[in-house]
Amino acid sequence: MDVISGMRIEEIICVYMELGDDFHECIERAARERDIRSGAVLSGVGTFDKARIHHIKHTGLPAEDQYVTIEGPVELCSVDGIIADYRPHMHATMALRGGELFAGHLEPGCLVLYLAEVVIAKFAGAELERDQHPEHGTPRLRAK
């Protein structure tokens, strides 16, 4: 276990997205434009015309992802995550009109249907980055 300390919230920003925006790309673009090298996606809601997620397929090593594309309309019920070196790592829960639920790691290609609203905290203090774990190759969060 690693504990990364010494951070504080410097600023809170809200991001509004509209029809056709790529959700993941907008979060990364906002992070770069607002110089959010390290931060947290605190909350988010919206609608997708199409959503892309991945989740793990099994508990063994090496890790293996399964990718899913969900055709809309999709309700984005919640999203949160961590921004490290300007790149977001987000997880979301989503629902289809018929009640089917999806959860997983949000991928680029989630296209906003009507709108999406997200709250991001910008951290000051320690800077975060991701590298590969030396033993099993999975991503890990580190202080830069």
mmCIF file of C-alpha atoms in Angstrom:
data_model
loop_
_atom_site.group_PDB
_atom_site.id
_atom_site.type_symbol
_atom_site.label_atom_id
_atom_site.label_comp_id
_atom_site.label_asym_id
_atom_site.label_seq_id
_atom_site.Cartn_x
_atom_site.Cartn_y
_atom_site.Cartn_z
ATOM 1 C CA MET A 1 0.000 0.000 0.000
ATOM 2 C CA ASP A 2 1.128 3.540 -0.763
ATOM 3 C CA VAL A 3 -0.342 6.617 0.883
ATOM 4 C CA ILE A 4 -0.015 9.882 -1.004
ATOM 5 C CA SER A 5 -0.436 12.865 1.271
ATOM 6 C CA GLY A 6 0.142 16.598 1.221
ATOM 7 C CA MET A 7 -2.666 17.481 -1.189
ATOM 8 C CA ARG A 8 -5.445 20.000 -0.724
ATOM 9 C CA ILE A 9 -8.319 21.182 -2.890
ATOM 10 C CA GLU A 10 -7.268 24.332 -4.695
ATOM 11 C CA GLU A 11 -10.318 24.901 -6.885
ATOM 12 C CA ILE A 12 -13.666 23.359 -7.823
ATOM 13 C CA ILE A 13 -14.793 23.578 -11.454
ATOM 14 C CA CYS A 14 -17.983 22.513 -13.200
ATOM 15 C CA VAL A 15 -17.975 21.223 -16.760
ATOM 16 C CA TYR A 16 -21.088 21.331 -18.926
ATOM 17 C CA MET A 17 -21.259 19.198 -22.061
ATOM 18 C CA GLU A 18 -23.872 19.121 -24.781
ATOM 19 C CA LEU A 19 -25.141 17.067 -27.683
ATOM 20 C CA GLY A 20 -22.382 15.129 -29.446
ATOM 21 C CA ASP A 21 -19.545 15.909 -27.023
ATOM 22 C CA ASP A 22 -17.243 13.003 -26.140
ATOM 23 C CA PHE A 23 -17.498 12.849 -22.343
ATOM 24 C CA HIS A 24 -14.024 11.437 -21.674
ATOM 25 C CA GLU A 25 -12.309 13.828 -24.096
ATOM 26 C CA CYS A 26 -14.102 16.831 -22.550
ATOM 27 C CA ILE A 27 -12.926 15.910 -19.048
ATOM 28 C CA GLU A 28 -9.331 15.520 -20.244
ATOM 29 C CA ARG A 29 -9.511 18.751 -22.254
ATOM 30 C CA ALA A 30 -10.913 20.634 -19.229
ATOM 31 C CA ALA A 31 -8.103 19.214 -17.068
ATOM 32 C CA ARG A 32 -5.473 20.448 -19.523
ATOM 33 C CA GLU A 33 -7.105 23.857 -20.080
ATOM 34 C CA ARG A 34 -7.526 24.473 -16.321
ATOM 35 C CA ASP A 35 -4.099 22.954 -15.492
ATOM 36 C CA ILE A 36 -5.588 20.139 -13.406
ATOM 37 C CA ARG A 37 -2.562 17.836 -13.339
ATOM 38 C CA SER A 38 -3.979 16.104 -10.228
ATOM 39 C CA GLY A 39 -7.586 16.096 -9.111
ATOM 40 C CA ALA A 40 -10.810 14.206 -8.618
ATOM 41 C CA VAL A 41 -13.997 13.848 -10.601
ATOM 42 C CA LEU A 42 -16.392 14.293 -7.704
ATOM 43 C CA SER A 43 -19.805 13.980 -9.288
ATOM 44 C CA GLY A 44 -21.454 13.793 -12.658
ATOM 45 C CA VAL A 45 -24.805 13.128 -14.315
ATOM 46 C CA GLY A 46 -26.154 13.280 -17.835
ATOM 47 C CA THR A 47 -27.361 11.328 -20.836
ATOM 48 C CA PHE A 48 -25.481 9.399 -23.501
ATOM 49 C CA ASP A 49 -26.447 8.504 -27.040
ATOM 50 C CA LYS A 50 -23.750 5.831 -26.899
ATOM 51 C CA ALA A 51 -21.602 4.703 -23.980
ATOM 52 C CA ARG A 52 -18.364 2.719 -23.875
ATOM 53 C CA ILE A 53 -17.076 1.018 -20.746
ATOM 54 C CA HIS A 54 -14.790 -1.799 -19.775
ATOM 55 C CA HIS A 55 -14.663 -4.072 -16.776
ATOM 56 C CA ILE A 56 -12.412 -6.913 -15.711
ATOM 57 C CA LYS A 57 -13.158 -10.428 -17.007
ATOM 58 C CA HIS A 58 -11.586 -12.525 -14.223
ATOM 59 C CA THR A 59 -9.588 -12.368 -11.009
ATOM 60 C CA GLY A 60 -6.337 -13.875 -12.330
ATOM 61 C CA LEU A 61 -3.193 -12.333 -13.739
ATOM 62 C CA PRO A 62 -2.560 -10.906 -16.161
ATOM 63 C CA ALA A 63 -5.629 -8.687 -15.905
ATOM 64 C CA GLU A 64 -7.933 -8.811 -18.905
ATOM 65 C CA ASP A 65 -10.573 -6.248 -19.809
ATOM 66 C CA GLN A 66 -13.923 -6.772 -21.494
ATOM 67 C CA TYR A 67 -15.200 -3.796 -23.533
ATOM 68 C CA VAL A 68 -18.897 -3.042 -23.895
ATOM 69 C CA THR A 69 -20.658 -0.528 -26.147
ATOM 70 C CA ILE A 70 -24.125 0.474 -24.999
ATOM 71 C CA GLU A 71 -26.519 2.108 -27.455
ATOM 72 C CA GLY A 72 -28.738 4.837 -26.044
ATOM 73 C CA PRO A 73 -30.578 6.476 -24.714
ATOM 74 C CA VAL A 74 -28.460 5.918 -21.587
ATOM 75 C CA GLU A 75 -28.861 7.747 -18.274
ATOM 76 C CA LEU A 76 -25.534 8.518 -16.605
ATOM 77 C CA CYS A 77 -26.488 8.022 -12.955
ATOM 78 C CA SER A 78 -23.100 8.739 -11.420
ATOM 79 C CA VAL A 79 -19.446 9.143 -12.314
ATOM 80 C CA ASP A 80 -16.364 9.672 -10.192
ATOM 81 C CA GLY A 81 -12.654 9.191 -10.540
ATOM 82 C CA ILE A 82 -9.126 10.477 -10.221
ATOM 83 C CA ILE A 83 -7.161 12.742 -12.547
ATOM 84 C CA ALA A 84 -3.430 11.977 -12.649
ATOM 85 C CA ASP A 85 -1.051 13.760 -15.027
ATOM 86 C CA TYR A 86 -4.109 15.397 -16.677
ATOM 87 C CA ARG A 87 -5.656 12.007 -17.569
ATOM 88 C CA PRO A 88 -8.954 10.955 -15.995
ATOM 89 C CA HIS A 89 -9.639 7.446 -14.706
ATOM 90 C CA MET A 90 -13.403 7.363 -14.218
ATOM 91 C CA HIS A 91 -15.973 4.788 -13.214
ATOM 92 C CA ALA A 92 -19.671 5.197 -13.870
ATOM 93 C CA THR A 93 -23.073 3.680 -13.297
ATOM 94 C CA MET A 94 -25.606 3.943 -16.108
ATOM 95 C CA ALA A 95 -29.171 2.811 -16.755
ATOM 96 C CA LEU A 96 -31.180 2.058 -19.857
ATOM 97 C CA ARG A 97 -34.851 2.987 -20.194
ATOM 98 C CA GLY A 98 -35.886 -0.641 -19.566
ATOM 99 C CA GLY A 99 -34.084 -0.717 -16.228
ATOM 100 C CA GLU A 100 -30.911 -2.534 -17.276
ATOM 101 C CA LEU A 101 -27.900 -1.265 -15.301
ATOM 102 C CA PHE A 102 -24.258 -1.009 -16.333
ATOM 103 C CA ALA A 103 -21.183 -0.101 -14.332
ATOM 104 C CA GLY A 104 -17.541 0.049 -15.228
ATOM 105 C CA HIS A 105 -14.532 2.062 -16.328
ATOM 106 C CA LEU A 106 -15.622 4.896 -18.625
ATOM 107 C CA GLU A 107 -13.904 4.825 -22.017
ATOM 108 C CA PRO A 108 -13.541 7.447 -24.752
ATOM 109 C CA GLY A 109 -16.477 7.274 -27.141
ATOM 110 C CA CYS A 110 -19.253 8.072 -24.656
ATOM 111 C CA LEU A 111 -21.269 10.585 -26.669
ATOM 112 C CA VAL A 112 -23.441 13.057 -24.779
ATOM 113 C CA LEU A 113 -27.104 12.971 -25.818
ATOM 114 C CA TYR A 114 -28.755 16.022 -24.253
ATOM 115 C CA LEU A 115 -26.336 17.192 -21.598
ATOM 116 C CA ALA A 116 -23.792 16.163 -19.011
ATOM 117 C CA GLU A 117 -22.640 18.046 -15.916
ATOM 118 C CA VAL A 118 -19.509 17.208 -13.950
ATOM 119 C CA VAL A 119 -17.835 18.642 -10.845
ATOM 120 C CA ILE A 120 -14.028 18.406 -10.646
ATOM 121 C CA ALA A 121 -11.694 19.228 -7.748
ATOM 122 C CA LYS A 122 -8.230 20.514 -8.625
ATOM 123 C CA PHE A 123 -5.559 19.396 -6.149
ATOM 124 C CA ALA A 124 -2.556 21.389 -5.029
ATOM 125 C CA GLY A 125 0.460 19.929 -3.237
ATOM 126 C CA ALA A 126 1.624 16.490 -4.398
ATOM 127 C CA GLU A 127 1.274 15.617 -8.091
ATOM 128 C CA LEU A 128 -0.240 12.301 -9.152
ATOM 129 C CA GLU A 129 0.789 10.029 -12.013
ATOM 130 C CA ARG A 130 0.171 6.444 -13.091
ATOM 131 C CA ASP A 131 2.758 3.841 -13.985
ATOM 132 C CA GLN A 132 2.730 0.073 -14.381
ATOM 133 C CA HIS A 133 3.083 -2.147 -11.344
ATOM 134 C CA PRO A 134 6.477 -3.902 -11.756
ATOM 135 C CA GLU A 135 5.173 -7.343 -10.734
ATOM 136 C CA HIS A 136 1.863 -7.675 -12.569
ATOM 137 C CA GLY A 137 1.695 -4.764 -14.998
ATOM 138 C CA THR A 138 -1.556 -3.222 -13.803
ATOM 139 C CA PRO A 139 -1.767 0.576 -13.564
ATOM 140 C CA ARG A 140 -0.946 2.094 -10.189
ATOM 141 C CA LEU A 141 -1.329 5.560 -8.782
ATOM 142 C CA ARG A 142 1.881 7.209 -7.571
ATOM 143 C CA ALA A 143 3.161 10.574 -6.385
ATOM 144 C CA LYS A 144 5.219 12.216 -9.100
#
